[in-house]
Short mmCIF file of C-alpha atoms in Angstrom, two decimals:
data_model
loop_
_atom_site.label_atom_id
_atom_site.label_comp_id
_atom_site.label_asym_id
_atom_site.label_seq_id
_atom_site.Cartn_x
_atom_site.Cartn_y
_atom_site.Cartn_z
CA MET A 1 0.00 0.00 0.00
CA PRO A 2 2.72 2.59 0.79
CA ASP A 3 4.31 1.96 -2.64
CA ALA A 4 0.99 2.67 -4.39
CA LEU A 5 0.54 5.81 -2.30
CA ALA A 6 4.11 6.90 -3.08
CA GLU A 7 3.34 6.50 -6.80
CA GLN A 8 0.20 8.62 -6.43
CA VAL A 9 2.17 11.31 -4.62
CA LEU A 10 4.84 11.21 -7.35
CA ASP A 11 2.15 11.68 -10.00
CA ALA A 12 0.64 14.60 -8.06
CA VAL A 13 4.04 16.22 -7.57
CA GLU A 14 4.85 15.87 -11.28
CA GLY A 15 1.55 17.59 -12.10
CA LEU A 16 2.29 20.35 -9.59
CA VAL A 17 5.80 20.83 -10.98
CA MET A 18 4.41 21.10 -14.51
CA LEU A 19 1.87 23.68 -13.33
CA TRP A 20 4.59 25.52 -11.36
CA PHE A 21 7.04 25.78 -14.25
CA SER A 22 4.46 26.48 -16.94
CA ALA A 23 3.45 29.62 -15.04
CA ALA A 24 7.08 30.78 -15.12
CA GLU A 25 7.48 30.02 -18.84
CA ASP A 26 5.06 32.84 -19.66
CA SER A 27 7.23 35.44 -17.93
CA ILE A 28 8.72 38.32 -19.87
CA PRO A 29 11.62 38.27 -20.14
CA ARG A 30 11.57 34.51 -20.44
CA MET A 31 13.76 32.95 -17.78
CA SER A 32 15.28 29.55 -17.20
CA THR A 33 14.31 27.65 -14.08
CA ARG A 34 17.75 28.32 -12.59
CA GLN A 35 17.51 32.06 -13.31
CA LEU A 36 14.11 32.26 -11.66
CA LEU A 37 15.33 30.26 -8.68
CA ALA A 38 18.34 32.58 -8.34
CA LEU A 39 16.14 35.67 -8.48
CA GLN A 40 13.74 34.21 -5.90
CA THR A 41 16.65 33.30 -3.63
CA VAL A 42 18.11 36.80 -3.77
CA HIS A 43 14.66 38.26 -3.12
CA ARG A 44 14.13 35.99 -0.11
CA LEU A 45 17.62 36.62 1.31
CA PRO A 46 18.34 40.29 0.61
CA GLU A 47 21.81 40.38 2.17
CA LEU A 48 23.05 37.62 -0.14
CA ASN A 49 26.41 37.81 -1.85
CA LEU A 50 27.56 35.86 -4.90
CA THR A 51 29.34 33.12 -2.94
CA THR A 52 26.32 32.47 -0.75
CA LEU A 53 24.02 32.43 -3.77
CA ALA A 54 26.24 29.81 -5.43
CA GLU A 55 26.08 27.71 -2.25
CA HIS A 56 22.28 28.03 -2.02
CA LEU A 57 21.88 26.96 -5.65
CA GLY A 58 24.51 24.22 -5.44
CA ILE A 59 26.51 25.64 -8.35
CA ALA A 60 30.07 26.79 -8.87
CA LEU A 61 30.96 30.43 -8.26
CA PRO A 62 31.76 31.16 -11.96
CA THR A 63 28.39 29.68 -12.96
CA ALA A 64 26.63 31.87 -10.38
CA SER A 65 28.50 34.89 -11.68
CA ARG A 66 27.41 34.23 -15.29
CA LEU A 67 23.86 33.65 -14.08
CA CYS A 68 23.91 37.03 -12.32
CA ASP A 69 25.43 38.63 -15.44
CA ARG A 70 22.36 37.51 -17.43
CA LEU A 71 19.92 38.65 -14.74
CA GLU A 72 21.68 42.00 -14.48
CA ALA A 73 21.67 42.45 -18.28
CA ALA A 74 17.91 41.81 -18.24
CA GLY A 75 17.48 44.54 -15.60
CA LEU A 76 16.27 42.09 -12.94
CA LEU A 77 19.26 42.09 -10.61
CA GLN A 78 21.75 44.67 -9.44
CA ARG A 79 25.17 44.13 -7.92
CA THR A 80 26.41 46.69 -5.43
CA VAL A 81 29.53 46.95 -3.34
CA GLN A 82 28.95 46.32 0.36
CA PRO A 83 29.53 49.57 2.29
CA PHE A 84 31.36 47.77 5.12
CA ASN A 85 33.40 45.42 2.90
CA ARG A 86 34.33 46.87 -0.49
CA ARG A 87 35.56 43.48 -1.74
CA GLU A 88 32.15 41.88 -1.26
CA VAL A 89 29.37 42.32 -3.80
CA GLN A 90 25.78 42.39 -2.58
CA LEU A 91 23.00 41.18 -4.86
CA LEU A 92 19.71 43.08 -5.04
CA VAL A 93 16.53 42.39 -6.96
CA THR A 94 15.52 45.44 -8.97
CA GLN A 95 12.00 46.86 -9.14
CA GLN A 96 11.59 45.15 -12.52
CA GLY A 97 12.76 41.88 -10.95
CA ARG A 98 10.25 42.22 -8.11
CA ARG A 99 7.47 42.86 -10.64
CA LEU A 100 8.47 39.75 -12.57
CA LEU A 101 8.49 37.63 -9.38
CA ALA A 102 5.09 39.01 -8.39
CA ASP A 103 3.74 38.21 -11.86
CA VAL A 104 5.03 34.63 -11.77
CA THR A 105 3.63 34.16 -8.25
CA ALA A 106 0.23 35.52 -9.32
CA ARG A 107 0.16 33.17 -12.33
CA ARG A 108 1.15 30.20 -10.17
CA THR A 109 -1.52 31.08 -7.61
CA SER A 110 -4.14 31.45 -10.32
CA ARG A 111 -3.33 28.10 -11.92
CA LEU A 112 -3.23 26.32 -8.59
CA THR A 113 -6.51 27.95 -7.56
CA GLY A 114 -8.06 26.72 -10.81
CA VAL A 115 -7.11 23.15 -9.96
CA LEU A 116 -8.32 23.47 -6.37
CA ASP A 117 -11.61 25.02 -7.52
CA ALA A 118 -12.21 21.93 -9.66
CA MET A 119 -12.11 19.80 -6.50
CA ALA A 120 -15.08 19.26 -4.21
CA GLN A 121 -14.91 20.93 -0.79
CA GLY A 122 -14.44 17.55 0.91
CA GLU A 123 -11.52 16.78 -1.40
CA ARG A 124 -9.90 20.13 -0.59
CA ASP A 125 -10.38 19.44 3.12
CA SER A 126 -8.82 15.99 2.71
CA LEU A 127 -5.90 17.50 0.79
CA ARG A 128 -5.37 20.11 3.51
CA HIS A 129 -5.43 17.42 6.19
CA GLY A 130 -3.07 15.21 4.18
CA LEU A 131 -0.62 18.05 3.60
CA HIS A 132 -0.54 18.85 7.31
CA ALA A 133 0.12 15.18 8.09
CA PHE A 134 2.82 15.03 5.42
CA HIS A 135 4.64 18.08 6.81
CA ARG A 136 4.38 16.73 10.35
CA ALA A 137 5.75 13.31 9.32
CA ARG A 138 8.52 14.87 7.24
CA ALA A 139 9.66 16.93 10.22
CA LEU A 140 9.83 13.77 12.35
CA ALA A 141 11.40 11.48 9.76
CA PRO A 142 15.16 10.89 10.02
CA ARG A 143 17.08 12.67 7.28
CA ARG A 144 19.02 10.48 4.91
CA ALA A 145 22.55 11.36 3.95
CA PRO A 146 22.98 12.38 0.29
CA GLY A 147 23.56 9.35 -1.91
CA ASN A 148 21.81 6.98 0.51
CA GLY A 149 18.68 7.03 -1.64
#
């Protein structure tokens, strides 16, 4: 039974991921998943520098730098010198970048709301209950080391 449930959850997650990324594909300028993730990360952590961004994204520093180059060229990100450490570059989301993030979030919310509206109230209640139980169980479950599948 748990294997069948795991397969159902995998199917649901795949559908959610498709919905999630399709909302971002309509953004202007069009952004890759990694670019959008980088912009969201900088927005969420406003004191971020390039090294920390690379660590958060799990990418090499030169890759993060090129990623920021593209975001900066698109007017979505700005690099500024830290006032207290002139060798450190702070990353900031521009007003245009914040508008783009708000637009993607609104599209994601709208698409997710459309799916939820197609469900009966009892199904939405069951989903809410199941999500709470999932989060609770995930918090209690032992974490596996990377590579230990």
